[in-house]
Coordinates of C-alpha atoms and ligand atoms in Angstrom, one line a residue:
X232 CA 303.7 78.6 40.1
X233 CA 302.3 80.5 37.4
X234 CA 298.3 81.1 37.0
X235 CA 296.0 82.6 34.2
X236 CA 293.1 84.3 35.5
X237 CA 290.0 85.7 33.9
X238 CA 287.1 86.9 34.8
X239 CA 284.1 88.3 33.1
X240 CA 282.2 91.9 34.2
X241 CA 280.5 90.6 37.1
X242 CA 283.7 89.5 38.5
X243 CA 285.7 92.5 37.4
X244 CA 286.4 93.8 40.9
X245 CA 286.7 90.8 42.4
X246 CA 289.1 89.5 40.3
X247 CA 291.4 92.6 40.8
X248 CA 291.1 92.5 44.5
X249 CA 292.5 88.6 44.1
X250 CA 295.1 90.1 41.5
X251 CA 296.5 92.6 44.7
X252 CA 296.6 89.7 47.0
X253 CA 298.1 87.3 44.4
X254 CA 301.1 89.8 44.4
X255 CA 301.0 89.9 48.1
X256 CA 302.2 86.5 48.1
X257 CA 304.5 86.5 45.1
X258 CA 302.3 84.3 43.0
X259 CA 303.2 85.1 39.3
X260 CA 299.8 85.4 36.9
X261 CA 298.7 86.1 33.8
X262 CA 295.4 88.3 33.6
X263 CA 293.8 87.4 30.4
X264 CA 290.9 89.7 31.1
X265 CA 288.2 90.7 30.9
X266 CA 289.9 93.9 31.3
X267 CA 287.3 96.1 32.5
X268 CA 283.7 96.3 34.2
X269 CA 282.1 96.8 30.6
X270 CA 279.5 94.2 30.2
X271 CA 280.6 91.1 28.6
X272 CA 280.2 87.4 28.3
X273 CA 281.9 84.7 30.4
X274 CA 282.4 82.0 27.7
X275 CA 285.1 84.1 26.2
X276 CA 287.2 84.3 29.5
X277 CA 286.6 80.8 30.4
X278 CA 287.7 79.5 27.4
X279 CA 291.0 81.3 27.0
X280 CA 291.9 80.6 30.5
X281 CA 290.9 76.8 29.9
X282 CA 293.6 76.9 26.6
X283 CA 296.0 78.5 28.8
X284 CA 295.8 75.7 31.5
X285 CA 295.2 72.9 28.5
X286 CA 298.4 73.5 26.6
X287 CA 300.1 73.7 30.0
X288 CA 301.5 77.4 29.6
X289 CA 300.6 77.9 33.1
X290 CA 300.2 75.7 36.5
X291 CA 296.8 76.5 37.0
X292 CA 293.7 78.7 36.4
X293 CA 291.5 81.2 38.0
X294 CA 287.9 82.2 36.7
X295 CA 285.3 84.3 38.3
X296 CA 281.8 85.5 37.4
X297 CA 278.6 86.0 39.2
X298 CA 278.2 82.5 40.7
X299 CA 281.4 80.8 39.1
X300 CA 279.1 78.4 37.2
X301 CA 278.5 79.9 33.6
X302 CA 282.4 80.4 33.6
X303 CA 283.1 76.9 35.0
X304 CA 280.9 75.2 32.5
X305 CA 282.6 77.0 29.8
X306 CA 286.1 76.1 31.0
X307 CA 285.1 72.2 31.3
X308 CA 284.4 72.2 27.4
X309 CA 288.1 72.7 26.5
X310 CA 289.9 68.8 26.7
X311 CA 291.9 68.3 29.9
X312 CA 290.1 70.9 32.1
X313 CA 288.6 70.0 35.5
X314 CA 287.3 73.2 36.6
X315 CA 285.2 73.7 39.5
X316 CA 282.9 76.1 41.6
X317 CA 283.8 76.4 45.4
X318 CA 282.2 78.4 47.8
X319 CA 284.4 77.5 50.6
X320 CA 287.9 76.2 51.4
X321 CA 287.3 72.2 52.2
X322 CA 285.7 71.7 48.5
X323 CA 288.8 73.8 46.8
X324 CA 291.4 71.9 49.1
X325 CA 289.6 68.1 48.0
X326 CA 288.8 69.4 44.1
X327 CA 292.7 69.3 44.2
X328 CA 293.5 66.4 46.1
X329 CA 291.5 64.0 44.6
X330 CA 290.0 65.4 41.6
X331 CA 293.3 67.0 40.5
X332 CA 291.3 70.3 39.8
X333 CA 293.3 72.4 37.5
X334 CA 291.1 75.7 37.3
X335 CA 289.3 76.8 40.3
X336 CA 286.1 79.1 39.8
X337 CA 284.4 81.6 42.3
X338 CA 281.4 83.5 42.0
X339 CA 281.7 87.7 43.2
X340 CA 278.3 87.4 43.7
X341 CA 278.8 84.5 46.5
X342 CA 281.9 84.6 48.2
X343 CA 283.4 87.7 49.9
X344 CA 286.7 89.0 49.7
X345 CA 287.9 87.2 52.9
X346 CA 286.8 83.9 52.1
X347 CA 287.8 84.2 48.7
X348 CA 291.0 84.5 49.7
X349 CA 290.9 81.4 52.2
X350 CA 289.2 79.3 49.1
X351 CA 292.1 80.4 46.9
X352 CA 294.7 79.5 49.7
X353 CA 293.2 76.1 50.1
X354 CA 293.3 75.5 46.2
X355 CA 296.7 76.4 46.1
X356 CA 298.3 74.8 48.9
X357 CA 296.8 71.4 48.3
X358 CA 298.4 68.9 45.9
X359 CA 296.7 65.9 43.9
X360 CA 297.0 62.6 46.0
X361 CA 297.2 60.4 43.2
X362 CA 296.6 56.3 43.6
X363 CA 293.2 55.6 43.9
X364 CA 292.3 58.9 42.7
X365 CA 294.5 59.0 39.8
X366 CA 292.4 56.1 38.3
X367 CA 289.1 58.0 38.9
X368 CA 290.2 61.0 37.2
X369 CA 291.7 58.6 34.3
X370 CA 288.1 57.6 34.2
X371 CA 287.0 61.1 33.7
X372 CA 289.7 61.3 30.8
X373 CA 287.9 58.4 29.4
X374 CA 284.5 60.2 29.2
X375 CA 286.2 62.7 27.2
X376 CA 287.7 61.0 25.0
X377 CA 284.7 58.9 24.0
X378 CA 282.7 62.1 23.2
X379 CA 285.7 63.0 20.8
X380 CA 285.2 60.0 18.5
Ligands
RB5_477 C1 276.2 87.8 34.6 O1 275.2 88.7 34.8 C2 276.2 86.6 35.2 O2 275.0 85.8 34.6 C3 277.6 85.7 35.0 O3 278.5 86.6 35.6 C4 277.8 84.5 35.7 O4 277.2 84.2 36.9 C5 277.1 83.1 35.0 O5 277.0 82.2 35.2

């Protein structure tokens, strides 16, 4: 599994901490930035990671900002992206199982490091169940397609 990872300044330390966790777990990743805690704009990093995921260059993405909200909204503007903000493991698992989410977002000002690891584990270890859920995800894609006309 390979992940694309990004954050703004508010979540820079949070991201660096979780990158250590990915290394401990032997999970490959590409850190697309930001590469410092200098003030920056979350849409830049949301788009970068989303484009990698949408292009199929990585299996999934991780995005972090202060709340996880701004960066998820940004990522969701890219076609094919289903980015979710999660503050607890149940939603992270269900976002994979039912919604086939392809980017997990978290807020560095919302969740602590231990909880973040649990949320991340729940996301990474859950698989899309397909079936009736596939039809619903296809309906989401159809909304996107209508927007592009
Ligand atoms: C930055 O202060 C903050 O607005 C940003 O990290 C994020 O929380 C936006 O949604």
